JSON list of C-alpha atoms in Angstrom, two decimals:
[
{"chain": "A", "resi": 1, "resn": "ARG", "atom": "CA", "xyz": [91.12, 38.04, 84.77]},
{"chain": "A", "resi": 2, "resn": "VAL", "atom": "CA", "xyz": [90.64, 41.29, 82.94]},
{"chain": "A", "resi": 3, "resn": "VAL", "atom": "CA", "xyz": [90.99, 40.60, 79.20]},
{"chain": "A", "resi": 4, "resn": "ALA", "atom": "CA", "xyz": [91.10, 42.87, 76.15]},
{"chain": "A", "resi": 5, "resn": "TYR", "atom": "CA", "xyz": [90.08, 41.40, 72.81]},
{"chain": "A", "resi": 6, "resn": "ASP", "atom": "CA", "xyz": [90.68, 42.68, 69.31]},
{"chain": "A", "resi": 7, "resn": "LEU", "atom": "CA", "xyz": [87.34, 44.05, 68.13]},
{"chain": "A", "resi": 8, "resn": "GLU", "atom": "CA", "xyz": [87.58, 42.68, 64.55]},
{"chain": "A", "resi": 9, "resn": "ARG", "atom": "CA", "xyz": [89.42, 39.37, 65.01]},
{"chain": "A", "resi": 10, "resn": "GLY", "atom": "CA", "xyz": [88.51, 38.37, 68.55]},
{"chain": "A", "resi": 11, "resn": "SER", "atom": "CA", "xyz": [92.12, 37.61, 69.42]},
{"chain": "A", "resi": 12, "resn": "VAL", "atom": "CA", "xyz": [93.44, 38.42, 72.90]},
{"chain": "A", "resi": 13, "resn": "ARG", "atom": "CA", "xyz": [95.42, 41.66, 72.98]},
{"chain": "A", "resi": 14, "resn": "TRP", "atom": "CA", "xyz": [96.31, 41.39, 76.65]},
{"chain": "A", "resi": 15, "resn": "SER", "atom": "CA", "xyz": [95.19, 39.59, 79.78]},
{"chain": "A", "resi": 16, "resn": "HIS", "atom": "CA", "xyz": [95.70, 40.47, 83.43]},
{"chain": "A", "resi": 17, "resn": "ASP", "atom": "CA", "xyz": [95.49, 37.74, 86.07]},
{"chain": "A", "resi": 18, "resn": "GLY", "atom": "CA", "xyz": [93.29, 39.09, 88.86]},
{"chain": "A", "resi": 19, "resn": "GLY", "atom": "CA", "xyz": [94.35, 36.49, 91.44]},
{"chain": "A", "resi": 20, "resn": "ALA", "atom": "CA", "xyz": [92.14, 33.89, 93.11]},
{"chain": "A", "resi": 21, "resn": "GLY", "atom": "CA", "xyz": [88.89, 33.04, 91.37]},
{"chain": "A", "resi": 22, "resn": "PHE", "atom": "CA", "xyz": [85.47, 32.58, 92.92]},
{"chain": "A", "resi": 23, "resn": "ALA", "atom": "CA", "xyz": [83.05, 29.65, 92.91]},
{"chain": "A", "resi": 24, "resn": "SER", "atom": "CA", "xyz": [79.65, 29.33, 94.52]},
{"chain": "A", "resi": 25, "resn": "VAL", "atom": "CA", "xyz": [77.08, 26.55, 94.21]},
{"chain": "A", "resi": 26, "resn": "MET", "atom": "CA", "xyz": [74.29, 29.09, 94.74]},
{"chain": "A", "resi": 27, "resn": "ALA", "atom": "CA", "xyz": [75.66, 32.05, 92.78]},
{"chain": "A", "resi": 28, "resn": "GLY", "atom": "CA", "xyz": [77.83, 30.48, 90.08]},
{"chain": "A", "resi": 29, "resn": "ASP", "atom": "CA", "xyz": [81.49, 31.07, 89.21]},
{"chain": "A", "resi": 30, "resn": "GLY", "atom": "CA", "xyz": [83.52, 33.96, 87.97]},
{"chain": "A", "resi": 31, "resn": "PRO", "atom": "CA", "xyz": [83.57, 37.76, 88.19]},
{"chain": "A", "resi": 32, "resn": "ARG", "atom": "CA", "xyz": [80.61, 39.97, 88.98]},
{"chain": "A", "resi": 33, "resn": "ALA", "atom": "CA", "xyz": [81.37, 43.58, 88.05]},
{"chain": "A", "resi": 34, "resn": "THR", "atom": "CA", "xyz": [81.95, 45.48, 84.81]},
{"chain": "A", "resi": 35, "resn": "PRO", "atom": "CA", "xyz": [85.37, 47.20, 84.54]},
{"chain": "A", "resi": 36, "resn": "THR", "atom": "CA", "xyz": [85.30, 51.00, 84.22]},
{"chain": "A", "resi": 37, "resn": "ILE", "atom": "CA", "xyz": [87.31, 52.67, 81.43]},
{"chain": "A", "resi": 38, "resn": "ASP", "atom": "CA", "xyz": [88.48, 56.25, 81.95]},
{"chain": "A", "resi": 39, "resn": "GLY", "atom": "CA", "xyz": [90.80, 57.73, 79.35]},
{"chain": "A", "resi": 40, "resn": "SER", "atom": "CA", "xyz": [93.84, 55.46, 79.01]},
{"chain": "A", "resi": 41, "resn": "ARG", "atom": "CA", "xyz": [93.06, 53.42, 82.14]},
{"chain": "A", "resi": 42, "resn": "VAL", "atom": "CA", "xyz": [90.90, 50.46, 83.08]},
{"chain": "A", "resi": 43, "resn": "TYR", "atom": "CA", "xyz": [89.69, 50.04, 86.66]},
{"chain": "A", "resi": 44, "resn": "ALA", "atom": "CA", "xyz": [88.43, 46.65, 87.79]},
{"chain": "A", "resi": 45, "resn": "PHE", "atom": "CA", "xyz": [86.99, 45.69, 91.18]},
{"chain": "A", "resi": 46, "resn": "GLY", "atom": "CA", "xyz": [87.48, 41.93, 91.48]},
{"chain": "A", "resi": 47, "resn": "VAL", "atom": "CA", "xyz": [85.11, 39.44, 93.07]},
{"chain": "A", "resi": 48, "resn": "ASN", "atom": "CA", "xyz": [87.46, 39.13, 96.07]},
{"chain": "A", "resi": 49, "resn": "GLY", "atom": "CA", "xyz": [87.68, 42.88, 96.65]},
{"chain": "A", "resi": 50, "resn": "VAL", "atom": "CA", "xyz": [90.93, 43.84, 94.90]},
{"chain": "A", "resi": 51, "resn": "LEU", "atom": "CA", "xyz": [90.81, 47.11, 92.96]},
{"chain": "A", "resi": 52, "resn": "THR", "atom": "CA", "xyz": [93.25, 47.22, 90.02]},
{"chain": "A", "resi": 53, "resn": "ALA", "atom": "CA", "xyz": [94.19, 49.99, 87.62]},
{"chain": "A", "resi": 54, "resn": "LEU", "atom": "CA", "xyz": [95.50, 48.81, 84.25]},
{"chain": "A", "resi": 55, "resn": "ASP", "atom": "CA", "xyz": [96.89, 50.55, 81.16]},
{"chain": "A", "resi": 56, "resn": "LEU", "atom": "CA", "xyz": [94.21, 50.32, 78.46]},
{"chain": "A", "resi": 57, "resn": "THR", "atom": "CA", "xyz": [96.67, 49.73, 75.61]},
{"chain": "A", "resi": 58, "resn": "SER", "atom": "CA", "xyz": [99.02, 47.19, 77.18]},
{"chain": "A", "resi": 59, "resn": "GLY", "atom": "CA", "xyz": [97.24, 45.80, 80.25]},
{"chain": "A", "resi": 60, "resn": "ARG", "atom": "CA", "xyz": [100.21, 46.79, 82.42]},
{"chain": "A", "resi": 61, "resn": "LEU", "atom": "CA", "xyz": [99.36, 46.93, 86.12]},
{"chain": "A", "resi": 62, "resn": "LEU", "atom": "CA", "xyz": [99.49, 50.52, 87.42]},
{"chain": "A", "resi": 63, "resn": "PHE", "atom": "CA", "xyz": [98.33, 49.85, 90.98]},
{"chain": "A", "resi": 64, "resn": "ALA", "atom": "CA", "xyz": [96.36, 47.36, 93.04]},
{"chain": "A", "resi": 65, "resn": "ARG", "atom": "CA", "xyz": [94.57, 47.80, 96.38]},
{"chain": "A", "resi": 66, "resn": "ASP", "atom": "CA", "xyz": [93.05, 45.09, 98.56]},
{"chain": "A", "resi": 67, "resn": "VAL", "atom": "CA", "xyz": [89.98, 47.15, 99.41]},
{"chain": "A", "resi": 68, "resn": "LEU", "atom": "CA", "xyz": [88.36, 44.68, 101.80]},
{"chain": "A", "resi": 69, "resn": "ALA", "atom": "CA", "xyz": [91.53, 44.04, 103.83]},
{"chain": "A", "resi": 70, "resn": "GLU", "atom": "CA", "xyz": [92.45, 47.72, 104.02]},
{"chain": "A", "resi": 71, "resn": "ASN", "atom": "CA", "xyz": [89.02, 48.74, 105.28]},
{"chain": "A", "resi": 72, "resn": "GLY", "atom": "CA", "xyz": [88.28, 45.89, 107.67]},
{"chain": "A", "resi": 73, "resn": "ALA", "atom": "CA", "xyz": [85.42, 44.63, 105.50]},
{"chain": "A", "resi": 74, "resn": "ARG", "atom": "CA", "xyz": [84.03, 41.21, 104.76]},
{"chain": "A", "resi": 75, "resn": "ARG", "atom": "CA", "xyz": [83.48, 39.89, 101.28]},
{"chain": "A", "resi": 76, "resn": "PRO", "atom": "CA", "xyz": [79.72, 39.73, 100.56]},
{"chain": "A", "resi": 77, "resn": "GLU", "atom": "CA", "xyz": [78.31, 36.22, 100.49]},
{"chain": "A", "resi": 78, "resn": "TYR", "atom": "CA", "xyz": [78.10, 36.10, 96.69]},
{"chain": "A", "resi": 79, "resn": "GLY", "atom": "CA", "xyz": [81.32, 38.01, 96.03]},
{"chain": "A", "resi": 80, "resn": "VAL", "atom": "CA", "xyz": [82.02, 41.67, 95.25]},
{"chain": "A", "resi": 81, "resn": "ALA", "atom": "CA", "xyz": [79.67, 42.77, 92.47]},
{"chain": "A", "resi": 82, "resn": "SER", "atom": "CA", "xyz": [79.99, 46.58, 92.55]},
{"chain": "A", "resi": 83, "resn": "SER", "atom": "CA", "xyz": [81.67, 48.36, 89.65]},
{"chain": "A", "resi": 84, "resn": "PRO", "atom": "CA", "xyz": [84.11, 51.26, 90.28]},
{"chain": "A", "resi": 85, "resn": "LEU", "atom": "CA", "xyz": [82.94, 54.84, 89.80]},
{"chain": "A", "resi": 86, "resn": "VAL", "atom": "CA", "xyz": [85.53, 57.31, 88.43]},
{"chain": "A", "resi": 87, "resn": "VAL", "atom": "CA", "xyz": [84.69, 60.91, 89.34]},
{"chain": "A", "resi": 88, "resn": "ASP", "atom": "CA", "xyz": [86.75, 64.06, 89.94]},
{"chain": "A", "resi": 89, "resn": "GLY", "atom": "CA", "xyz": [90.08, 62.23, 89.91]},
{"chain": "A", "resi": 90, "resn": "VAL", "atom": "CA", "xyz": [89.13, 59.43, 92.30]},
{"chain": "A", "resi": 91, "resn": "VAL", "atom": "CA", "xyz": [87.91, 55.86, 91.98]},
{"chain": "A", "resi": 92, "resn": "VAL", "atom": "CA", "xyz": [84.94, 55.21, 94.31]},
{"chain": "A", "resi": 93, "resn": "VAL", "atom": "CA", "xyz": [84.08, 51.68, 95.45]},
{"chain": "A", "resi": 94, "resn": "GLN", "atom": "CA", "xyz": [81.80, 50.01, 97.95]},
{"chain": "A", "resi": 95, "resn": "ALA", "atom": "CA", "xyz": [84.15, 48.63, 100.58]},
{"chain": "A", "resi": 96, "resn": "GLY", "atom": "CA", "xyz": [81.57, 47.95, 103.30]},
{"chain": "A", "resi": 97, "resn": "GLY", "atom": "CA", "xyz": [83.95, 48.51, 106.20]},
{"chain": "A", "resi": 98, "resn": "PRO", "atom": "CA", "xyz": [82.95, 49.79, 109.66]},
{"chain": "A", "resi": 99, "resn": "GLY", "atom": "CA", "xyz": [84.05, 53.04, 111.29]},
{"chain": "A", "resi": 100, "resn": "GLY", "atom": "CA", "xyz": [83.46, 55.36, 108.37]},
{"chain": "A", "resi": 101, "resn": "ARG", "atom": "CA", "xyz": [84.85, 53.00, 105.69]},
{"chain": "A", "resi": 102, "resn": "SER", "atom": "CA", "xyz": [81.72, 51.91, 103.87]},
{"chain": "A", "resi": 103, "resn": "LEU", "atom": "CA", "xyz": [82.30, 53.98, 100.71]},
{"chain": "A", "resi": 104, "resn": "VAL", "atom": "CA", "xyz": [85.95, 54.57, 99.82]},
{"chain": "A", "resi": 105, "resn": "ALA", "atom": "CA", "xyz": [87.71, 56.72, 97.20]},
{"chain": "A", "resi": 106, "resn": "TYR", "atom": "CA", "xyz": [91.22, 56.12, 95.87]},
{"chain": "A", "resi": 107, "resn": "ASP", "atom": "CA", "xyz": [93.31, 58.54, 93.82]},
{"chain": "A", "resi": 108, "resn": "ALA", "atom": "CA", "xyz": [92.78, 57.56, 90.19]},
{"chain": "A", "resi": 109, "resn": "ARG", "atom": "CA", "xyz": [96.44, 58.14, 89.32]},
{"chain": "A", "resi": 110, "resn": "THR", "atom": "CA", "xyz": [98.32, 56.85, 92.35]},
{"chain": "A", "resi": 111, "resn": "GLY", "atom": "CA", "xyz": [95.93, 54.53, 94.14]},
{"chain": "A", "resi": 112, "resn": "GLU", "atom": "CA", "xyz": [96.29, 56.37, 97.44]},
{"chain": "A", "resi": 113, "resn": "ARG", "atom": "CA", "xyz": [93.18, 56.50, 99.60]},
{"chain": "A", "resi": 114, "resn": "ARG", "atom": "CA", "xyz": [91.66, 59.98, 99.47]},
{"chain": "A", "resi": 115, "resn": "TRP", "atom": "CA", "xyz": [88.48, 59.71, 101.56]},
{"chain": "A", "resi": 116, "resn": "SER", "atom": "CA", "xyz": [85.91, 57.37, 103.07]},
{"chain": "A", "resi": 117, "resn": "GLY", "atom": "CA", "xyz": [82.51, 57.63, 104.72]},
{"chain": "A", "resi": 118, "resn": "GLY", "atom": "CA", "xyz": [79.54, 55.69, 106.07]},
{"chain": "A", "resi": 119, "resn": "ASP", "atom": "CA", "xyz": [79.32, 52.54, 108.17]},
{"chain": "A", "resi": 120, "resn": "ASP", "atom": "CA", "xyz": [77.03, 50.21, 106.21]},
{"chain": "A", "resi": 121, "resn": "PRO", "atom": "CA", "xyz": [78.09, 46.79, 104.89]},
{"chain": "A", "resi": 122, "resn": "ALA", "atom": "CA", "xyz": [78.44, 46.61, 101.13]},
{"chain": "A", "resi": 123, "resn": "ALA", "atom": "CA", "xyz": [75.70, 45.37, 98.84]},
{"chain": "A", "resi": 124, "resn": "TYR", "atom": "CA", "xyz": [75.93, 44.39, 95.17]},
{"chain": "A", "resi": 125, "resn": "SER", "atom": "CA", "xyz": [74.83, 47.73, 93.72]},
{"chain": "A", "resi": 126, "resn": "SER", "atom": "CA", "xyz": [77.29, 50.14, 92.07]},
{"chain": "A", "resi": 127, "resn": "PRO", "atom": "CA", "xyz": [77.73, 53.77, 93.21]},
{"chain": "A", "resi": 128, "resn": "ARG", "atom": "CA", "xyz": [76.72, 56.58, 90.87]},
{"chain": "A", "resi": 129, "resn": "VAL", "atom": "CA", "xyz": [77.20, 60.32, 90.77]},
{"chain": "A", "resi": 130, "resn": "ALA", "atom": "CA", "xyz": [74.20, 62.66, 90.84]},
{"chain": "A", "resi": 131, "resn": "THR", "atom": "CA", "xyz": [73.23, 66.23, 91.67]},
{"chain": "A", "resi": 132, "resn": "LEU", "atom": "CA", "xyz": [70.52, 66.44, 94.33]},
{"chain": "A", "resi": 133, "resn": "GLY", "atom": "CA", "xyz": [69.41, 69.62, 96.01]},
{"chain": "A", "resi": 134, "resn": "GLY", "atom": "CA", "xyz": [71.93, 71.43, 93.82]},
{"chain": "A", "resi": 135, "resn": "VAL", "atom": "CA", "xyz": [74.82, 69.47, 95.37]},
{"chain": "A", "resi": 136, "resn": "ARG", "atom": "CA", "xyz": [76.93, 66.96, 93.43]},
{"chain": "A", "resi": 137, "resn": "GLN", "atom": "CA", "xyz": [77.20, 63.71, 95.38]},
{"chain": "A", "resi": 138, "resn": "VAL", "atom": "CA", "xyz": [77.74, 59.96, 95.19]},
{"chain": "A", "resi": 139, "resn": "VAL", "atom": "CA", "xyz": [74.54, 57.95, 95.64]},
{"chain": "A", "resi": 140, "resn": "VAL", "atom": "CA", "xyz": [75.00, 54.37, 96.80]},
{"chain": "A", "resi": 141, "resn": "PHE", "atom": "CA", "xyz": [72.69, 51.50, 97.79]},
{"chain": "A", "resi": 142, "resn": "SER", "atom": "CA", "xyz": [74.40, 49.52, 100.56]},
{"chain": "A", "resi": 143, "resn": "GLN", "atom": "CA", "xyz": [73.13, 46.53, 102.48]},
{"chain": "A", "resi": 144, "resn": "ASP", "atom": "CA", "xyz": [71.47, 48.71, 105.14]},
{"chain": "A", "resi": 145, "resn": "SER", "atom": "CA", "xyz": [70.57, 51.98, 103.40]},
{"chain": "A", "resi": 146, "resn": "LEU", "atom": "CA", "xyz": [70.30, 54.25, 100.40]},
{"chain": "A", "resi": 147, "resn": "ALA", "atom": "CA", "xyz": [72.60, 57.22, 100.99]},
{"chain": "A", "resi": 148, "resn": "GLY", "atom": "CA", "xyz": [74.20, 60.30, 99.45]},
{"chain": "A", "resi": 149, "resn": "HIS", "atom": "CA", "xyz": [77.87, 61.06, 100.13]},
{"chain": "A", "resi": 150, "resn": "ASP", "atom": "CA", "xyz": [79.74, 64.32, 99.61]},
{"chain": "A", "resi": 151, "resn": "VAL", "atom": "CA", "xyz": [81.73, 63.83, 96.40]},
{"chain": "A", "resi": 152, "resn": "ARG", "atom": "CA", "xyz": [84.76, 65.68, 97.85]},
{"chain": "A", "resi": 153, "resn": "THR", "atom": "CA", "xyz": [84.97, 64.19, 101.35]},
{"chain": "A", "resi": 154, "resn": "GLY", "atom": "CA", "xyz": [82.82, 61.05, 101.44]},
{"chain": "A", "resi": 155, "resn": "ALA", "atom": "CA", "xyz": [80.78, 62.39, 104.36]},
{"chain": "A", "resi": 156, "resn": "VAL", "atom": "CA", "xyz": [77.22, 61.06, 104.52]},
{"chain": "A", "resi": 157, "resn": "LEU", "atom": "CA", "xyz": [74.79, 63.85, 103.57]},
{"chain": "A", "resi": 158, "resn": "TRP", "atom": "CA", "xyz": [71.55, 61.91, 103.91]},
{"chain": "A", "resi": 159, "resn": "ARG", "atom": "CA", "xyz": [70.51, 58.33, 104.58]},
{"chain": "A", "resi": 160, "resn": "ASP", "atom": "CA", "xyz": [67.34, 56.33, 103.93]},
{"chain": "A", "resi": 161, "resn": "PRO", "atom": "CA", "xyz": [67.45, 53.09, 106.01]},
{"chain": "A", "resi": 162, "resn": "TRP", "atom": "CA", "xyz": [66.58, 49.78, 104.30]},
{"chain": "A", "resi": 163, "resn": "PRO", "atom": "CA", "xyz": [66.52, 47.28, 107.20]},
{"chain": "A", "resi": 164, "resn": "GLU", "atom": "CA", "xyz": [65.27, 44.40, 105.02]},
{"chain": "A", "resi": 165, "resn": "ARG", "atom": "CA", "xyz": [67.97, 41.72, 104.79]},
{"chain": "A", "resi": 166, "resn": "ALA", "atom": "CA", "xyz": [67.20, 40.95, 101.16]},
{"chain": "A", "resi": 167, "resn": "GLU", "atom": "CA", "xyz": [70.18, 41.43, 98.82]},
{"chain": "A", "resi": 168, "resn": "LYS", "atom": "CA", "xyz": [70.44, 44.89, 97.25]},
{"chain": "A", "resi": 169, "resn": "VAL", "atom": "CA", "xyz": [71.56, 44.69, 93.60]},
{"chain": "A", "resi": 170, "resn": "SER", "atom": "CA", "xyz": [69.85, 47.27, 91.38]},
{"chain": "A", "resi": 171, "resn": "GLN", "atom": "CA", "xyz": [71.36, 50.76, 91.06]},
{"chain": "A", "resi": 172, "resn": "PRO", "atom": "CA", "xyz": [69.50, 53.87, 92.30]},
{"chain": "A", "resi": 173, "resn": "VAL", "atom": "CA", "xyz": [67.58, 55.79, 89.63]},
{"chain": "A", "resi": 174, "resn": "VAL", "atom": "CA", "xyz": [67.81, 59.57, 90.00]},
{"chain": "A", "resi": 175, "resn": "LEU", "atom": "CA", "xyz": [64.75, 61.49, 88.79]},
{"chain": "A", "resi": 176, "resn": "GLY", "atom": "CA", "xyz": [65.36, 65.20, 88.53]},
{"chain": "A", "resi": 177, "resn": "ASP", "atom": "CA", "xyz": [66.94, 67.27, 91.27]},
{"chain": "A", "resi": 178, "resn": "ASP", "atom": "CA", "xyz": [65.34, 65.70, 94.31]},
{"chain": "A", "resi": 179, "resn": "LEU", "atom": "CA", "xyz": [63.91, 62.21, 93.69]},
{"chain": "A", "resi": 180, "resn": "VAL", "atom": "CA", "xyz": [65.63, 58.83, 93.89]},
{"chain": "A", "resi": 181, "resn": "PHE", "atom": "CA", "xyz": [64.01, 55.46, 93.19]},
{"chain": "A", "resi": 182, "resn": "VAL", "atom": "CA", "xyz": [65.48, 52.11, 94.13]},
{"chain": "A", "resi": 183, "resn": "SER", "atom": "CA", "xyz": [64.09, 48.59, 94.15]},
{"chain": "A", "resi": 184, "resn": "VAL", "atom": "CA", "xyz": [64.82, 45.19, 95.69]},
{"chain": "A", "resi": 185, "resn": "GLY", "atom": "CA", "xyz": [63.63, 41.66, 94.89]},
{"chain": "A", "resi": 186, "resn": "TYR", "atom": "CA", "xyz": [62.68, 38.88, 97.29]},
{"chain": "A", "resi": 187, "resn": "GLY", "atom": "CA", "xyz": [59.23, 40.38, 97.89]},
{"chain": "A", "resi": 188, "resn": "VAL", "atom": "CA", "xyz": [60.49, 43.76, 99.13]},
{"chain": "A", "resi": 189, "resn": "GLY", "atom": "CA", "xyz": [59.64, 46.13, 96.24]},
{"chain": "A", "resi": 190, "resn": "GLY", "atom": "CA", "xyz": [60.60, 49.68, 95.38]},
{"chain": "A", "resi": 191, "resn": "ARG", "atom": "CA", "xyz": [60.58, 53.09, 97.05]},
{"chain": "A", "resi": 192, "resn": "LEU", "atom": "CA", "xyz": [60.70, 56.64, 95.77]},
{"chain": "A", "resi": 193, "resn": "VAL", "atom": "CA", "xyz": [62.30, 59.08, 98.19]},
{"chain": "A", "resi": 194, "resn": "LYS", "atom": "CA", "xyz": [62.49, 62.86, 98.09]},
{"chain": "A", "resi": 195, "resn": "VAL", "atom": "CA", "xyz": [65.88, 64.30, 99.08]},
{"chain": "A", "resi": 196, "resn": "SER", "atom": "CA", "xyz": [65.91, 67.84, 100.45]},
{"chain": "A", "resi": 197, "resn": "ARG", "atom": "CA", "xyz": [68.14, 70.25, 102.35]},
{"chain": "A", "resi": 198, "resn": "SER", "atom": "CA", "xyz": [66.97, 72.87, 104.82]},
{"chain": "A", "resi": 199, "resn": "ALA", "atom": "CA", "xyz": [68.13, 76.49, 104.86]},
{"chain": "A", "resi": 200, "resn": "GLY", "atom": "CA", "xyz": [70.43, 75.50, 107.73]},
{"chain": "A", "resi": 201, "resn": "GLY", "atom": "CA", "xyz": [72.08, 72.80, 105.61]},
{"chain": "A", "resi": 202, "resn": "THR", "atom": "CA", "xyz": [70.41, 69.74, 107.18]},
{"chain": "A", "resi": 203, "resn": "TRP", "atom": "CA", "xyz": [69.62, 66.97, 104.73]},
{"chain": "A", "resi": 204, "resn": "ARG", "atom": "CA", "xyz": [66.70, 64.52, 104.84]},
{"chain": "A", "resi": 205, "resn": "ALA", "atom": "CA", "xyz": [65.16, 61.77, 102.73]},
{"chain": "A", "resi": 206, "resn": "ASP", "atom": "CA", "xyz": [61.38, 61.31, 102.90]},
{"chain": "A", "resi": 207, "resn": "LEU", "atom": "CA", "xyz": [59.31, 58.48, 101.49]},
{"chain": "A", "resi": 208, "resn": "VAL", "atom": "CA", "xyz": [57.05, 59.56, 98.62]},
{"chain": "A", "resi": 209, "resn": "TRP", "atom": "CA", "xyz": [55.62, 56.11, 97.82]},
{"chain": "A", "resi": 210, "resn": "HIS", "atom": "CA", "xyz": [56.34, 52.39, 98.06]},
{"chain": "A", "resi": 211, "resn": "THR", "atom": "CA", "xyz": [55.20, 49.51, 95.86]},
{"chain": "A", "resi": 212, "resn": "ARG", "atom": "CA", "xyz": [55.60, 45.74, 96.03]},
{"chain": "A", "resi": 213, "resn": "GLN", "atom": "CA", "xyz": [54.70, 45.43, 92.35]},
{"chain": "A", "resi": 214, "resn": "LEU", "atom": "CA", "xyz": [58.14, 46.41, 91.05]},
{"chain": "A", "resi": 215, "resn": "LYS", "atom": "CA", "xyz": [60.82, 44.17, 92.58]},
{"chain": "A", "resi": 216, "resn": "ALA", "atom": "CA", "xyz": [64.12, 44.51, 90.72]},
{"chain": "A", "resi": 217, "resn": "LYS", "atom": "CA", "xyz": [65.99, 41.40, 91.83]},
{"chain": "A", "resi": 218, "resn": "PHE", "atom": "CA", "xyz": [69.04, 41.61, 89.51]},
{"chain": "A", "resi": 219, "resn": "THR", "atom": "CA", "xyz": [68.18, 43.95, 86.66]},
{"chain": "A", "resi": 220, "resn": "GLN", "atom": "CA", "xyz": [68.32, 47.73, 86.41]},
{"chain": "A", "resi": 221, "resn": "VAL", "atom": "CA", "xyz": [65.22, 49.95, 86.48]},
{"chain": "A", "resi": 222, "resn": "VAL", "atom": "CA", "xyz": [64.78, 52.30, 83.52]},
{"chain": "A", "resi": 223, "resn": "ALA", "atom": "CA", "xyz": [63.02, 55.66, 83.68]},
{"chain": "A", "resi": 224, "resn": "HIS", "atom": "CA", "xyz": [61.34, 56.82, 80.46]},
{"chain": "A", "resi": 225, "resn": "ARG", "atom": "CA", "xyz": [58.76, 59.58, 79.90]},
{"chain": "A", "resi": 226, "resn": "GLY", "atom": "CA", "xyz": [57.31, 59.54, 83.37]},
{"chain": "A", "resi": 227, "resn": "PHE", "atom": "CA", "xyz": [57.28, 55.76, 83.84]},
{"chain": "A", "resi": 228, "resn": "LEU", "atom": "CA", "xyz": [59.62, 53.24, 85.50]},
{"chain": "A", "resi": 229, "resn": "TYR", "atom": "CA", "xyz": [60.24, 49.94, 83.72]},
{"chain": "A", "resi": 230, "resn": "SER", "atom": "CA", "xyz": [61.79, 46.78, 85.18]},
{"chain": "A", "resi": 231, "resn": "LEU", "atom": "CA", "xyz": [61.49, 43.05, 85.49]},
{"chain": "A", "resi": 232, "resn": "ASP", "atom": "CA", "xyz": [59.50, 42.12, 88.59]},
{"chain": "A", "resi": 233, "resn": "GLU", "atom": "CA", "xyz": [61.44, 39.37, 90.43]},
{"chain": "A", "resi": 234, "resn": "GLY", "atom": "CA", "xyz": [61.96, 36.73, 87.69]}
]
């Protein structure tokens, strides 16, 4: 469910039934992702891969899309845990489908699919918008790579492969105009990559450094005054 509570009294203002629930002995029950509020709308990406748009005041359903079914994707083992990103009139979600349907954008007003790109299975990390090399893009950490997608078309601009099968959860941290840090638990660690574009328009992502001493298993990494802070595994 997506539920709105009165801030002062705690009473339920409205509640939307999101369909089938989710239970896992290993991962626990319930939803995984934070809803995204944009203006008068709430966007929620449910644990079973259904994207819903709701009216913020009343909870009325505006549209719903079965993202996994529409894009030929499988639900991740521990359920969908990626929050929607609202940018430039579209809602961007990790679908994880093959054939150019890894990252998908739907029209924020109508729910119609606007673009898609990439081929990697979905991870548990949420997409974010950033400007790298002077170009606005969506940066996403999927199961197989860290990548930047054109914010207008979804085309993959650059890709940094992460072949390790460990679950990817933490969001990328963008540092300035050309650096991205991301980290994984389960003994893998973190990498800082430098994203650049040649005069001919070719993009690349090069490793700057790698460490096994900062392994963000579930939590987010914070950048502050030249340092990165995070829990290391547990």
